[in-house]
Amino acid sequence: MLIKFIDAKTPLSIQVHPHDHIAKERHNSFGKNEMWYIMHADEDAEIIVGFNKELTKKSYTEYLENNTILEMLNKVNTKAGDAFYIPTEGVHAIGAGVVLAEIQQTSDITYRIYDYDRIDKQTGKKRFTQ
């Protein structure tokens, strides 16, 4: 188990973690379930937990390619004292203005879905994976 304190000044990347079977098969590692306890949230601060509608692989890819994936994400307004369980394979992100305690399984396996068009300084390319 690993406990982190995260102070998000800007929105953090939208990501997902594989379950144990996929993590073992592809990375010889474990999956990662998380639990978030909101310690502070600015007014109108939000987190992302899942999608707001069903997506197929094709429609998901189209939203990514059209740079409209944010339209499909389930945004939840949050406040101090809220708690969220983020299971493996659950799309999630921490929004700007949120300070939280994250209790998680120890795993470094993260698939970044979208990172607000930020550019990786080393590669010069957008920071995301599909």
Short mmCIF file of N, CA and C in Angstrom, two decimals:
data_model
loop_
_atom_site.label_atom_id
_atom_site.label_comp_id
_atom_site.label_asym_id
_atom_site.label_seq_id
_atom_site.Cartn_x
_atom_site.Cartn_y
_atom_site.Cartn_z
N MET A 1 0.84 -1.17 0.00
CA MET A 1 0.00 0.00 0.00
C MET A 1 0.89 1.23 0.00
N LEU A 2 0.43 2.28 -0.66
CA LEU A 2 1.14 3.54 -0.77
C LEU A 2 0.15 4.66 -0.50
N ILE A 3 0.56 5.65 0.27
CA ILE A 3 -0.29 6.81 0.54
C ILE A 3 0.42 8.05 0.02
N LYS A 4 -0.30 8.85 -0.77
CA LYS A 4 0.24 10.08 -1.34
C LYS A 4 -0.66 11.24 -0.95
N PHE A 5 -0.07 12.41 -0.86
CA PHE A 5 -0.82 13.65 -0.74
C PHE A 5 -0.59 14.41 -2.03
N ILE A 6 -1.67 14.75 -2.72
CA ILE A 6 -1.58 15.40 -4.03
C ILE A 6 -2.27 16.75 -3.96
N ASP A 7 -1.55 17.79 -4.38
CA ASP A 7 -2.06 19.16 -4.45
C ASP A 7 -2.04 19.57 -5.91
N ALA A 8 -3.19 19.46 -6.56
CA ALA A 8 -3.28 19.73 -7.99
C ALA A 8 -3.54 21.21 -8.24
N LYS A 9 -2.52 21.88 -8.70
CA LYS A 9 -2.66 23.30 -9.06
C LYS A 9 -3.28 23.45 -10.44
N THR A 10 -3.00 22.48 -11.32
CA THR A 10 -3.59 22.41 -12.65
C THR A 10 -4.21 21.02 -12.80
N PRO A 11 -5.08 20.82 -13.78
CA PRO A 11 -5.67 19.49 -13.96
C PRO A 11 -4.58 18.45 -14.26
N LEU A 12 -4.65 17.31 -13.59
CA LEU A 12 -3.69 16.25 -13.84
C LEU A 12 -4.17 15.38 -14.99
N SER A 13 -3.27 14.63 -15.59
CA SER A 13 -3.61 13.83 -16.76
C SER A 13 -4.73 12.83 -16.48
N ILE A 14 -5.49 12.56 -17.51
CA ILE A 14 -6.57 11.59 -17.42
C ILE A 14 -5.94 10.22 -17.69
N GLN A 15 -6.16 9.30 -16.77
CA GLN A 15 -5.46 8.03 -16.82
C GLN A 15 -6.32 6.87 -16.38
N VAL A 16 -5.75 5.69 -16.58
CA VAL A 16 -6.39 4.45 -16.16
C VAL A 16 -5.27 3.48 -15.78
N HIS A 17 -5.56 2.59 -14.85
CA HIS A 17 -4.60 1.57 -14.43
C HIS A 17 -5.19 0.20 -14.74
N PRO A 18 -4.36 -0.73 -15.23
CA PRO A 18 -4.88 -2.05 -15.56
C PRO A 18 -5.16 -2.88 -14.31
N HIS A 19 -6.03 -3.89 -14.47
CA HIS A 19 -6.27 -4.82 -13.36
C HIS A 19 -5.08 -5.78 -13.27
N ASP A 20 -5.05 -6.58 -12.22
CA ASP A 20 -3.91 -7.45 -11.95
C ASP A 20 -3.53 -8.36 -13.12
N HIS A 21 -4.52 -8.95 -13.78
CA HIS A 21 -4.24 -9.90 -14.86
C HIS A 21 -3.46 -9.22 -16.00
N ILE A 22 -3.95 -8.08 -16.46
CA ILE A 22 -3.28 -7.35 -17.56
C ILE A 22 -1.92 -6.83 -17.10
N ALA A 23 -1.86 -6.29 -15.89
CA ALA A 23 -0.58 -5.76 -15.38
C ALA A 23 0.46 -6.88 -15.29
N LYS A 24 0.05 -8.04 -14.86
CA LYS A 24 0.97 -9.18 -14.75
C LYS A 24 1.42 -9.63 -16.14
N GLU A 25 0.45 -9.76 -17.04
CA GLU A 25 0.73 -10.24 -18.39
C GLU A 25 1.64 -9.29 -19.17
N ARG A 26 1.37 -7.99 -19.09
CA ARG A 26 2.11 -7.01 -19.91
C ARG A 26 3.32 -6.40 -19.22
N HIS A 27 3.31 -6.36 -17.87
CA HIS A 27 4.36 -5.61 -17.17
C HIS A 27 4.98 -6.38 -16.00
N ASN A 28 4.53 -7.61 -15.78
CA ASN A 28 4.99 -8.40 -14.63
C ASN A 28 4.83 -7.59 -13.33
N SER A 29 3.67 -7.00 -13.18
CA SER A 29 3.38 -6.13 -12.04
C SER A 29 1.95 -6.39 -11.56
N PHE A 30 1.50 -5.55 -10.66
CA PHE A 30 0.13 -5.61 -10.16
C PHE A 30 -0.68 -4.44 -10.68
N GLY A 31 -1.99 -4.57 -10.65
CA GLY A 31 -2.88 -3.47 -10.99
C GLY A 31 -2.88 -2.45 -9.85
N LYS A 32 -3.71 -1.44 -10.00
CA LYS A 32 -3.75 -0.41 -8.97
C LYS A 32 -5.17 0.08 -8.74
N ASN A 33 -5.74 -0.27 -7.58
CA ASN A 33 -6.97 0.34 -7.09
C ASN A 33 -6.55 1.54 -6.26
N GLU A 34 -7.38 2.58 -6.26
CA GLU A 34 -7.08 3.78 -5.48
C GLU A 34 -8.30 4.20 -4.68
N MET A 35 -8.07 4.94 -3.63
CA MET A 35 -9.13 5.60 -2.88
C MET A 35 -8.67 7.03 -2.66
N TRP A 36 -9.54 7.97 -2.96
CA TRP A 36 -9.22 9.39 -2.77
C TRP A 36 -10.05 9.96 -1.63
N TYR A 37 -9.40 10.66 -0.72
CA TYR A 37 -10.08 11.42 0.32
C TYR A 37 -9.77 12.89 0.05
N ILE A 38 -10.79 13.67 -0.22
CA ILE A 38 -10.62 15.09 -0.55
C ILE A 38 -10.38 15.88 0.73
N MET A 39 -9.21 16.49 0.81
CA MET A 39 -8.84 17.27 1.99
C MET A 39 -9.21 18.75 1.82
N HIS A 40 -9.15 19.22 0.59
CA HIS A 40 -9.51 20.61 0.27
C HIS A 40 -9.92 20.64 -1.19
N ALA A 41 -10.88 21.48 -1.50
CA ALA A 41 -11.28 21.70 -2.89
C ALA A 41 -11.72 23.14 -3.04
N ASP A 42 -11.13 23.82 -4.02
CA ASP A 42 -11.58 25.17 -4.34
C ASP A 42 -13.04 25.12 -4.79
N GLU A 43 -13.70 26.25 -4.73
CA GLU A 43 -15.08 26.32 -5.22
C GLU A 43 -15.09 25.91 -6.69
N ASP A 44 -16.03 25.09 -7.08
CA ASP A 44 -16.18 24.56 -8.43
C ASP A 44 -15.08 23.57 -8.83
N ALA A 45 -14.27 23.10 -7.90
CA ALA A 45 -13.26 22.09 -8.23
C ALA A 45 -13.96 20.78 -8.56
N GLU A 46 -13.36 20.03 -9.47
CA GLU A 46 -13.96 18.76 -9.85
C GLU A 46 -12.89 17.70 -10.12
N ILE A 47 -13.36 16.48 -10.09
CA ILE A 47 -12.54 15.34 -10.47
C ILE A 47 -13.24 14.65 -11.64
N ILE A 48 -12.53 13.77 -12.29
CA ILE A 48 -13.10 12.98 -13.37
C ILE A 48 -13.11 11.53 -12.91
N VAL A 49 -14.30 10.92 -13.01
CA VAL A 49 -14.46 9.52 -12.65
C VAL A 49 -15.30 8.85 -13.73
N GLY A 50 -14.65 8.17 -14.64
CA GLY A 50 -15.35 7.44 -15.69
C GLY A 50 -15.83 8.30 -16.84
N PHE A 51 -16.64 7.68 -17.68
CA PHE A 51 -17.23 8.35 -18.84
C PHE A 51 -18.68 8.70 -18.54
N ASN A 52 -19.23 9.68 -19.26
CA ASN A 52 -20.61 10.08 -19.03
C ASN A 52 -21.59 9.36 -19.94
N LYS A 53 -21.07 8.46 -20.80
CA LYS A 53 -21.93 7.62 -21.63
C LYS A 53 -21.12 6.42 -22.10
N GLU A 54 -21.83 5.41 -22.62
CA GLU A 54 -21.17 4.21 -23.14
C GLU A 54 -20.37 4.56 -24.40
N LEU A 55 -19.18 4.01 -24.49
CA LEU A 55 -18.34 4.22 -25.67
C LEU A 55 -17.91 2.87 -26.23
N THR A 56 -17.82 2.81 -27.54
CA THR A 56 -17.21 1.66 -28.19
C THR A 56 -15.74 1.99 -28.41
N LYS A 57 -14.96 1.00 -28.75
CA LYS A 57 -13.54 1.26 -29.06
C LYS A 57 -13.44 2.28 -30.20
N LYS A 58 -14.32 2.14 -31.21
CA LYS A 58 -14.31 3.05 -32.36
C LYS A 58 -14.67 4.48 -31.94
N SER A 59 -15.74 4.65 -31.17
CA SER A 59 -16.14 6.01 -30.79
C SER A 59 -15.11 6.64 -29.84
N TYR A 60 -14.54 5.83 -28.95
CA TYR A 60 -13.48 6.32 -28.06
C TYR A 60 -12.30 6.86 -28.88
N THR A 61 -11.88 6.07 -29.87
CA THR A 61 -10.76 6.48 -30.73
C THR A 61 -11.10 7.75 -31.50
N GLU A 62 -12.33 7.85 -31.97
CA GLU A 62 -12.75 9.06 -32.71
C GLU A 62 -12.70 10.30 -31.81
N TYR A 63 -13.16 10.17 -30.56
CA TYR A 63 -13.11 11.31 -29.64
C TYR A 63 -11.66 11.72 -29.39
N LEU A 64 -10.77 10.74 -29.25
CA LEU A 64 -9.35 11.07 -29.06
C LEU A 64 -8.78 11.77 -30.29
N GLU A 65 -9.03 11.21 -31.46
CA GLU A 65 -8.50 11.78 -32.70
C GLU A 65 -9.05 13.17 -32.99
N ASN A 66 -10.30 13.41 -32.61
CA ASN A 66 -10.93 14.73 -32.83
C ASN A 66 -10.66 15.71 -31.69
N ASN A 67 -9.88 15.25 -30.70
CA ASN A 67 -9.54 16.09 -29.55
C ASN A 67 -10.79 16.56 -28.80
N THR A 68 -11.78 15.67 -28.69
CA THR A 68 -13.03 16.00 -28.00
C THR A 68 -13.31 15.04 -26.84
N ILE A 69 -12.29 14.33 -26.38
CA ILE A 69 -12.48 13.32 -25.33
C ILE A 69 -13.03 13.94 -24.04
N LEU A 70 -12.72 15.20 -23.78
CA LEU A 70 -13.22 15.84 -22.56
C LEU A 70 -14.74 15.87 -22.50
N GLU A 71 -15.39 15.87 -23.66
CA GLU A 71 -16.86 15.88 -23.71
C GLU A 71 -17.46 14.58 -23.16
N MET A 72 -16.70 13.51 -23.17
CA MET A 72 -17.20 12.19 -22.79
C MET A 72 -16.87 11.81 -21.35
N LEU A 73 -16.18 12.67 -20.63
CA LEU A 73 -15.75 12.34 -19.28
C LEU A 73 -16.76 12.78 -18.23
N ASN A 74 -16.93 11.95 -17.21
CA ASN A 74 -17.86 12.23 -16.12
C ASN A 74 -17.17 13.13 -15.09
N LYS A 75 -17.55 14.39 -15.06
CA LYS A 75 -16.95 15.36 -14.13
C LYS A 75 -17.83 15.47 -12.89
N VAL A 76 -17.18 15.40 -11.73
CA VAL A 76 -17.90 15.42 -10.45
C VAL A 76 -17.38 16.58 -9.61
N ASN A 77 -18.28 17.50 -9.25
CA ASN A 77 -17.89 18.57 -8.32
C ASN A 77 -17.58 17.93 -6.97
N THR A 78 -16.57 18.45 -6.30
CA THR A 78 -16.15 17.83 -5.05
C THR A 78 -15.88 18.88 -3.99
N LYS A 79 -15.86 18.40 -2.75
CA LYS A 79 -15.61 19.29 -1.61
C LYS A 79 -14.85 18.51 -0.54
N ALA A 80 -14.28 19.23 0.41
CA ALA A 80 -13.54 18.58 1.50
C ALA A 80 -14.45 17.57 2.19
N GLY A 81 -13.88 16.39 2.48
CA GLY A 81 -14.62 15.34 3.15
C GLY A 81 -15.17 14.27 2.22
N ASP A 82 -15.22 14.55 0.91
CA ASP A 82 -15.69 13.55 -0.04
C ASP A 82 -14.66 12.43 -0.16
N ALA A 83 -15.12 11.24 -0.48
CA ALA A 83 -14.23 10.10 -0.70
C ALA A 83 -14.69 9.36 -1.95
N PHE A 84 -13.73 8.86 -2.70
CA PHE A 84 -14.01 8.18 -3.96
C PHE A 84 -13.15 6.92 -4.07
N TYR A 85 -13.77 5.84 -4.48
CA TYR A 85 -13.05 4.61 -4.78
C TYR A 85 -12.83 4.58 -6.29
N ILE A 86 -11.58 4.41 -6.70
CA ILE A 86 -11.23 4.37 -8.10
C ILE A 86 -10.69 2.96 -8.39
N PRO A 87 -11.53 2.08 -8.94
CA PRO A 87 -11.08 0.71 -9.19
C PRO A 87 -10.16 0.63 -10.41
N THR A 88 -9.41 -0.47 -10.51
CA THR A 88 -8.62 -0.68 -11.71
C THR A 88 -9.55 -0.60 -12.92
N GLU A 89 -9.01 -0.16 -14.02
CA GLU A 89 -9.73 0.05 -15.27
C GLU A 89 -10.72 1.21 -15.21
N GLY A 90 -10.69 1.99 -14.13
CA GLY A 90 -11.56 3.16 -14.03
C GLY A 90 -10.83 4.41 -14.49
N VAL A 91 -11.36 5.06 -15.51
CA VAL A 91 -10.78 6.31 -16.00
C VAL A 91 -10.94 7.37 -14.92
N HIS A 92 -9.89 8.15 -14.67
CA HIS A 92 -9.95 9.13 -13.59
C HIS A 92 -8.92 10.24 -13.77
N ALA A 93 -9.17 11.35 -13.10
CA ALA A 93 -8.23 12.48 -13.09
C ALA A 93 -8.61 13.43 -11.96
N ILE A 94 -7.60 14.11 -11.47
CA ILE A 94 -7.78 15.10 -10.41
C ILE A 94 -7.78 16.47 -11.07
N GLY A 95 -8.79 17.27 -10.77
CA GLY A 95 -8.89 18.60 -11.34
C GLY A 95 -8.10 19.63 -10.56
N ALA A 96 -7.96 20.80 -11.15
CA ALA A 96 -7.25 21.91 -10.51
C ALA A 96 -7.98 22.33 -9.25
N GLY A 97 -7.20 22.69 -8.22
CA GLY A 97 -7.79 23.18 -6.99
C GLY A 97 -8.20 22.10 -6.02
N VAL A 98 -7.74 20.86 -6.24
CA VAL A 98 -8.07 19.75 -5.36
C VAL A 98 -6.82 19.29 -4.62
N VAL A 99 -6.95 19.14 -3.31
CA VAL A 99 -5.89 18.54 -2.48
C VAL A 99 -6.49 17.27 -1.91
N LEU A 100 -5.80 16.15 -2.13
CA LEU A 100 -6.37 14.89 -1.66
C LEU A 100 -5.30 13.95 -1.12
N ALA A 101 -5.76 13.01 -0.33
CA ALA A 101 -4.93 11.89 0.10
C ALA A 101 -5.33 10.72 -0.78
N GLU A 102 -4.34 10.10 -1.39
CA GLU A 102 -4.58 8.95 -2.26
C GLU A 102 -4.00 7.71 -1.60
N ILE A 103 -4.85 6.75 -1.33
CA ILE A 103 -4.42 5.46 -0.79
C ILE A 103 -4.52 4.48 -1.94
N GLN A 104 -3.41 3.80 -2.27
CA GLN A 104 -3.40 2.97 -3.46
C GLN A 104 -2.58 1.71 -3.27
N GLN A 105 -2.83 0.76 -4.17
CA GLN A 105 -1.94 -0.38 -4.26
C GLN A 105 -0.63 0.12 -4.86
N THR A 106 0.47 -0.45 -4.44
CA THR A 106 1.76 -0.04 -4.97
C THR A 106 1.92 -0.60 -6.38
N SER A 107 1.92 0.28 -7.37
CA SER A 107 2.09 -0.08 -8.77
C SER A 107 2.46 1.17 -9.54
N ASP A 108 3.34 1.02 -10.50
CA ASP A 108 3.72 2.15 -11.34
C ASP A 108 3.10 2.08 -12.72
N ILE A 109 2.15 1.20 -12.93
CA ILE A 109 1.56 1.00 -14.25
C ILE A 109 0.40 1.99 -14.43
N THR A 110 0.62 2.95 -15.31
CA THR A 110 -0.38 3.97 -15.60
C THR A 110 -0.44 4.17 -17.10
N TYR A 111 -1.66 4.15 -17.64
CA TYR A 111 -1.87 4.48 -19.04
C TYR A 111 -2.49 5.87 -19.09
N ARG A 112 -1.78 6.79 -19.67
CA ARG A 112 -2.29 8.16 -19.80
C ARG A 112 -3.17 8.22 -21.04
N ILE A 113 -4.40 8.68 -20.86
CA ILE A 113 -5.35 8.77 -21.95
C ILE A 113 -5.29 10.14 -22.62
N TYR A 114 -5.23 11.17 -21.80
CA TYR A 114 -5.23 12.54 -22.33
C TYR A 114 -4.55 13.45 -21.32
N ASP A 115 -3.79 14.41 -21.83
CA ASP A 115 -3.06 15.32 -20.94
C ASP A 115 -3.18 16.77 -21.38
N TYR A 116 -4.38 17.15 -21.81
CA TYR A 116 -4.68 18.55 -22.13
C TYR A 116 -3.70 19.14 -23.13
N ASP A 117 -3.29 18.34 -24.09
CA ASP A 117 -2.38 18.74 -25.17
C ASP A 117 -1.01 19.22 -24.68
N ARG A 118 -0.64 18.82 -23.47
CA ARG A 118 0.70 19.16 -22.98
C ARG A 118 1.74 18.41 -23.80
N ILE A 119 2.88 19.04 -23.98
CA ILE A 119 3.97 18.46 -24.77
C ILE A 119 5.06 17.93 -23.85
N ASP A 120 5.49 16.71 -24.13
CA ASP A 120 6.61 16.12 -23.39
C ASP A 120 7.89 16.83 -23.84
N LYS A 121 8.62 17.40 -22.91
CA LYS A 121 9.82 18.17 -23.24
C LYS A 121 10.91 17.31 -23.87
N GLN A 122 10.95 16.04 -23.53
CA GLN A 122 11.99 15.16 -24.08
C GLN A 122 11.69 14.70 -25.50
N THR A 123 10.41 14.40 -25.76
CA THR A 123 10.07 13.86 -27.09
C THR A 123 9.51 14.92 -28.03
N GLY A 124 9.00 16.03 -27.49
CA GLY A 124 8.37 17.04 -28.33
C GLY A 124 7.00 16.64 -28.83
N LYS A 125 6.45 15.54 -28.29
CA LYS A 125 5.14 15.04 -28.70
C LYS A 125 4.13 15.18 -27.57
N LYS A 126 2.84 15.11 -27.93
CA LYS A 126 1.79 15.14 -26.92
C LYS A 126 1.96 13.98 -25.95
N ARG A 127 1.64 14.22 -24.68
CA ARG A 127 1.77 13.20 -23.63
C ARG A 127 0.47 12.41 -23.50
N PHE A 128 0.34 11.33 -24.24
CA PHE A 128 -0.79 10.42 -24.05
C PHE A 128 -0.49 9.08 -24.70
N THR A 129 -1.25 8.09 -24.27
CA THR A 129 -1.19 6.76 -24.88
C THR A 129 -2.61 6.34 -25.18
N GLN A 130 -2.75 5.40 -26.08
CA GLN A 130 -4.08 4.87 -26.41
C GLN A 130 -4.16 3.43 -26.06
#
